[in-house]
GROMACS .gro file of C-alpha atoms in nm:
model
  234
    1MET     CA    1   0.292   9.752  -6.394
    2VAL     CA    2   0.529   9.466  -6.383
    3GLN     CA    3   0.393   9.144  -6.226
    4PHE     CA    4   0.604   8.855  -6.091
    5ILE     CA    5   0.445   8.528  -6.169
    6LYS     CA    6   0.529   8.242  -5.928
    7ALA     CA    7   0.608   7.908  -6.083
    8LYS     CA    8   0.389   7.611  -5.976
    9ARG     CA    9   0.563   7.327  -5.788
   10SER     CA   10   0.548   6.982  -5.948
   11SER     CA   11   0.443   6.692  -5.727
   12TYR     CA   12   0.594   6.347  -5.767
   13VAL     CA   13   0.459   6.013  -5.630
   14ASN     CA   14   0.703   5.720  -5.582
   15LYS     CA   15   0.572   5.394  -5.716
   16PRO     CA   16   0.732   5.053  -5.665
   17ILE     CA   17   0.939   4.940  -5.956
   18GLY     CA   18   0.882   4.591  -6.080
   19VAL     CA   19   0.602   4.355  -6.177
   20ASN     CA   20   0.286   4.392  -5.981
   21ASN     CA   21   0.102   4.056  -5.913
   22VAL     CA   22  -0.261   4.059  -5.978
   23ASP     CA   23  -0.443   3.849  -5.716
   24THR     CA   24  -0.707   3.654  -5.904
   25GLY     CA   25  -0.820   3.441  -5.598
   26ALA     CA   26  -0.638   3.126  -5.711
   27VAL     CA   27  -0.374   3.151  -5.435
   28GLN     CA   28  -0.634   3.194  -5.168
   29SER     CA   29  -0.832   2.901  -5.297
   30ALA     CA   30  -0.523   2.675  -5.294
   31ASN     CA   31  -0.443   2.777  -4.935
   32ILE     CA   32  -0.797   2.700  -4.816
   33ILE     CA   33  -0.782   2.357  -4.986
   34ALA     CA   34  -0.446   2.282  -4.822
   35ASN     CA   35  -0.564   2.389  -4.479
   36THR     CA   36  -0.884   2.192  -4.511
   37SER     CA   37  -0.698   1.880  -4.617
   38ALA     CA   38  -0.460   1.910  -4.324
   39GLN     CA   39  -0.749   1.947  -4.081
   40MET     CA   40  -0.928   1.648  -4.225
   41ALA     CA   41  -0.611   1.439  -4.203
   42THR     CA   42  -0.557   1.536  -3.843
   43GLN     CA   43  -0.914   1.460  -3.755
   44PHE     CA   44  -0.898   1.124  -3.933
   45PHE     CA   45  -0.577   1.034  -3.753
   46LYS     CA   46  -0.727   1.129  -3.418
   47GLN     CA   47  -1.033   0.912  -3.483
   48ALA     CA   48  -0.810   0.620  -3.584
   49GLU     CA   49  -0.598   0.670  -3.272
   50ASP     CA   50  -0.907   0.680  -3.046
   51GLU     CA   51  -1.032   0.361  -3.203
   52GLN     CA   52  -0.698   0.181  -3.137
   53ILE     CA   53  -0.699   0.303  -2.779
   54LYS     CA   54  -1.050   0.165  -2.739
   55ILE     CA   55  -0.946  -0.171  -2.886
   56GLY     CA   56  -0.648  -0.189  -2.650
   57LYS     CA   57  -0.851  -0.108  -2.337
   58GLU     CA   58  -1.125  -0.357  -2.428
   59TYR     CA   59  -0.862  -0.627  -2.477
   60GLY     CA   60  -0.698  -0.552  -2.148
   61LEU     CA   61  -1.027  -0.556  -1.955
   62SER     CA   62  -1.155  -0.877  -2.116
   63LEU     CA   63  -0.830  -1.070  -2.074
   64PRO     CA   64  -0.873  -1.368  -1.833
   65THR     CA   65  -0.601  -1.401  -1.571
   66ARG     CA   66  -0.680  -1.748  -1.428
   67ASP     CA   67  -0.759  -2.088  -1.576
   68LYS     CA   68  -1.056  -2.303  -1.494
   69ASP     CA   69  -0.873  -2.430  -1.179
   70GLY     CA   70  -0.809  -2.078  -1.047
   71LYS     CA   71  -0.442  -2.084  -1.128
   72LEU     CA   72  -0.286  -1.761  -1.261
   73VAL     CA   73  -0.196  -1.776  -1.627
   74PHE     CA   74   0.035  -1.500  -1.748
   75THR     CA   75  -0.030  -1.366  -2.100
   76GLU     CA   76   0.181  -1.109  -2.284
   77THR     CA   77   0.023  -0.832  -2.483
   78PRO     CA   78  -0.029  -0.970  -2.837
   79THR     CA   79   0.198  -0.821  -3.104
   80ASN     CA   80  -0.076  -0.828  -3.365
   81LEU     CA   81  -0.230  -0.528  -3.192
   82SER     CA   82  -0.107  -0.191  -3.307
   83GLU     CA   83   0.147  -0.005  -3.097
   84ILE     CA   84  -0.115   0.237  -2.980
   85ALA     CA   85  -0.354  -0.047  -2.878
   86GLN     CA   86  -0.068  -0.227  -2.699
   87ASN     CA   87   0.021   0.084  -2.502
   88ALA     CA   88  -0.342   0.121  -2.404
   89ALA     CA   89  -0.379  -0.243  -2.299
   90GLU     CA   90  -0.050  -0.280  -2.108
   91PRO     CA   91  -0.126  -0.082  -1.786
   92ILE     CA   92  -0.468  -0.248  -1.756
   93ILE     CA   93  -0.324  -0.594  -1.791
   94ARG     CA   94  -0.041  -0.522  -1.545
   95LYS     CA   95  -0.291  -0.385  -1.283
   96LYS     CA   96  -0.508  -0.694  -1.320
   97TYR     CA   97  -0.217  -0.934  -1.253
   98GLU     CA   98  -0.086  -0.724  -0.965
   99ASP     CA   99  -0.431  -0.728  -0.800
  100GLN     CA  100  -0.466  -1.103  -0.842
  101LEU     CA  101  -0.112  -1.163  -0.710
  102ASN     CA  102  -0.189  -0.947  -0.405
  103VAL     CA  103  -0.495  -1.159  -0.331
  104ASP     CA  104  -0.294  -1.482  -0.343
  105ILE     CA  105  -0.014  -1.332  -0.129
  106PHE     CA  106  -0.268  -1.212   0.134
  107GLN     CA  107  -0.432  -1.560   0.151
  108LYS     CA  108  -0.098  -1.743   0.168
  109LEU     CA  109   0.034  -1.522   0.450
  110ASN     CA  110  -0.285  -1.576   0.648
  111ALA     CA  111  -0.250  -1.949   0.608
  112ILE     CA  112   0.111  -1.943   0.722
  113ARG     CA  113   0.019  -1.733   1.028
  114ASN     CA  114  -0.267  -1.968   1.126
  115LYS     CA  115  -0.037  -2.269   1.128
  116SER     CA  116   0.252  -2.096   1.293
  117LYS     CA  117   0.278  -2.131   1.670
  118THR     CA  118   0.526  -1.842   1.724
  119SER     CA  119   0.634  -1.529   1.541
  120THR     CA  120   0.979  -1.684   1.480
  121GLU     CA  121   0.816  -1.987   1.317
  122PHE     CA  122   0.601  -1.756   1.106
  123ALA     CA  123   0.908  -1.555   0.980
  124GLU     CA  124   1.097  -1.875   0.885
  125SER     CA  125   0.792  -2.017   0.699
  126VAL     CA  126   0.736  -1.688   0.510
  127GLN     CA  127   1.102  -1.684   0.394
  128THR     CA  128   1.076  -2.043   0.272
  129GLU     CA  129   0.726  -2.072   0.132
  130MET     CA  130   0.684  -1.721  -0.016
  131GLY     CA  131   1.031  -1.740  -0.171
  132THR     CA  132   0.934  -2.061  -0.347
  133TYR     CA  133   0.603  -1.905  -0.456
  134ILE     CA  134   0.783  -1.601  -0.613
  135ASP     CA  135   1.028  -1.831  -0.791
  136GLU     CA  136   0.747  -2.037  -0.933
  137THR     CA  137   0.561  -1.730  -1.052
  138THR     CA  138   0.874  -1.614  -1.229
  139LYS     CA  139   0.914  -1.951  -1.404
  140ASN     CA  140   0.548  -1.940  -1.515
  141GLY     CA  141   0.586  -1.609  -1.689
  142GLY     CA  142   0.533  -1.360  -1.417
  143GLY     CA  143   0.891  -1.250  -1.372
  144ARG     CA  144   0.823  -0.883  -1.423
  145TYR     CA  145   0.596  -0.889  -1.110
  146ALA     CA  146   0.859  -1.052  -0.885
  147SER     CA  147   0.986  -0.719  -0.747
  148SER     CA  148   0.645  -0.592  -0.655
  149MET     CA  149   0.557  -0.931  -0.504
  150SER     CA  150   0.862  -0.919  -0.281
  151ASP     CA  151   0.768  -0.570  -0.160
  152THR     CA  152   0.409  -0.678  -0.083
  153VAL     CA  153   0.531  -0.991   0.104
  154ALA     CA  154   0.772  -0.784   0.310
  155LYS     CA  155   0.508  -0.528   0.411
  156LEU     CA  156   0.229  -0.767   0.497
  157SER     CA  157   0.452  -1.025   0.670
  158ALA     CA  158   0.602  -0.746   0.883
  159GLN     CA  159   0.249  -0.651   0.998
  160HIS     CA  160   0.170  -1.016   1.081
  161PHE     CA  161   0.501  -1.067   1.261
  162SER     CA  162   0.452  -0.751   1.468
  163ALA     CA  163   0.100  -0.854   1.566
  164MET     CA  164   0.208  -1.200   1.660
  165ALA     CA  165   0.508  -1.066   1.865
  166GLN     CA  166   0.278  -0.832   2.055
  167GLU     CA  167   0.039  -1.118   2.135
  168GLU     CA  168   0.326  -1.332   2.257
  169ARG     CA  169   0.455  -1.050   2.476
  170LYS     CA  170   0.110  -0.993   2.615
  171GLU     CA  171   0.079  -1.364   2.696
  172GLU     CA  172   0.415  -1.365   2.869
  173LEU     CA  173   0.306  -1.067   3.082
  174ARG     CA  174  -0.020  -1.241   3.161
  175ILE     CA  175   0.158  -1.559   3.275
  176ALA     CA  176   0.406  -1.355   3.479
  177SER     CA  177   0.116  -1.170   3.638
  178LEU     CA  178  -0.065  -1.495   3.725
  179ASN     CA  179   0.258  -1.626   3.881
  180ARG     CA  180   0.289  -1.302   4.078
  181LEU     CA  181  -0.074  -1.327   4.187
  182TYR     CA  182  -0.009  -1.686   4.306
  183ILE     CA  183   0.290  -1.568   4.511
  184THR     CA  184   0.087  -1.283   4.655
  185ASN     CA  185  -0.193  -1.521   4.764
  186GLN     CA  186   0.069  -1.753   4.912
  187GLN     CA  187   0.218  -1.460   5.106
  188ILE     CA  188  -0.124  -1.373   5.244
  189GLU     CA  189  -0.182  -1.729   5.354
  190ASP     CA  190   0.161  -1.743   5.518
  191THR     CA  191   0.105  -1.412   5.691
  192VAL     CA  192  -0.232  -1.518   5.819
  193SER     CA  193  -0.089  -1.846   5.945
  194LEU     CA  194   0.209  -1.688   6.110
  195GLY     CA  195  -0.014  -1.417   6.256
  196ALA     CA  196  -0.235  -1.674   6.411
  197LYS     CA  197   0.061  -1.841   6.573
  198ASP     CA  198   0.197  -1.511   6.699
  199LEU     CA  199  -0.140  -1.428   6.854
  200ASP     CA  200  -0.147  -1.761   7.026
  201LEU     CA  201   0.202  -1.708   7.170
  202ALA     CA  202   0.185  -1.336   7.242
  203PRO     CA  203   0.090  -1.206   7.586
  204ILE     CA  204  -0.222  -0.999   7.609
  205ILE     CA  205  -0.033  -0.675   7.611
  206GLY     CA  206   0.153  -0.771   7.288
  207ILE     CA  207  -0.155  -0.860   7.081
  208LYS     CA  208  -0.203  -0.500   6.967
  209GLY     CA  209   0.152  -0.495   6.824
  210VAL     CA  210   0.099  -0.819   6.639
  211ILE     CA  211  -0.223  -0.697   6.489
  212GLN     CA  212  -0.061  -0.376   6.373
  213GLN     CA  213   0.226  -0.575   6.209
  214LEU     CA  214  -0.026  -0.793   6.030
  215GLU     CA  215  -0.209  -0.491   5.897
  216GLU     CA  216   0.112  -0.338   5.757
  217GLN     CA  217   0.209  -0.662   5.589
  218SER     CA  218  -0.139  -0.699   5.443
  219LYS     CA  219  -0.132  -0.345   5.303
  220GLU     CA  220   0.205  -0.407   5.141
  221ILE     CA  221   0.083  -0.732   4.980
  222VAL     CA  222  -0.235  -0.567   4.853
  223ALA     CA  223  -0.037  -0.272   4.711
  224HIS     CA  224   0.190  -0.512   4.518
  225ASN     CA  225  -0.108  -0.703   4.392
  226ASP     CA  226  -0.287  -0.388   4.277
  227GLU     CA  227   0.025  -0.273   4.092
  228ASN     CA  228   0.054  -0.608   3.925
  229LEU     CA  229  -0.308  -0.599   3.809
  230THR     CA  230  -0.276  -0.242   3.681
  231ILE     CA  231   0.049  -0.299   3.488
  232ASN     CA  232  -0.068  -0.619   3.315
  233ASN     CA  233  -0.433  -0.519   3.273
  234LEU     CA  234  -0.575  -0.817   3.458
   0.00000   0.00000   0.00000
């Protein structure tokens, strides 16, 4: 019997052509060393930066702003500090001087108000005296604070001026009320005096009318007086 024999199929596996690198661990070791070095360098820089920030803050906090006589002495951030330390010290120093200047401005404005008799006099004195004070501060090294000083003077002096103007207005109303009260009392006296004369001259049948007229006049005077007291809070 004739048999048909099937041929076996051949299998092929594609392999990359070229040189195959053999990883011996040297590359990985080199990468680990490089990464570790970078991390250590970053950590060292961060520590150094933190140390400079600390130095700058300590300098700013310890810097005296006044001399032995209490006068403000303006000091610039020293250039022998590192840039990082200077940047850390600068906002602290600025805040200290601004706070001290605000204290001086507050005291000077209170002194001006105490010696000023009117709000107008106060405004004129503020313009002259505080303008001179800001100019002197600029000459003494505090020029960079001049703008904030002007703003503070404007805000505080406006509050003082408003309070003084209100007090003056209240005093004007009080005086006007007292004058009105005097006039009212005088009207009452005049009414009583005239009423007495009218009673003396009036016939018996007319007395009732005189009394009624006196009552109406008295009510009107009292009403005006009550209104005056209410409006002016007397």
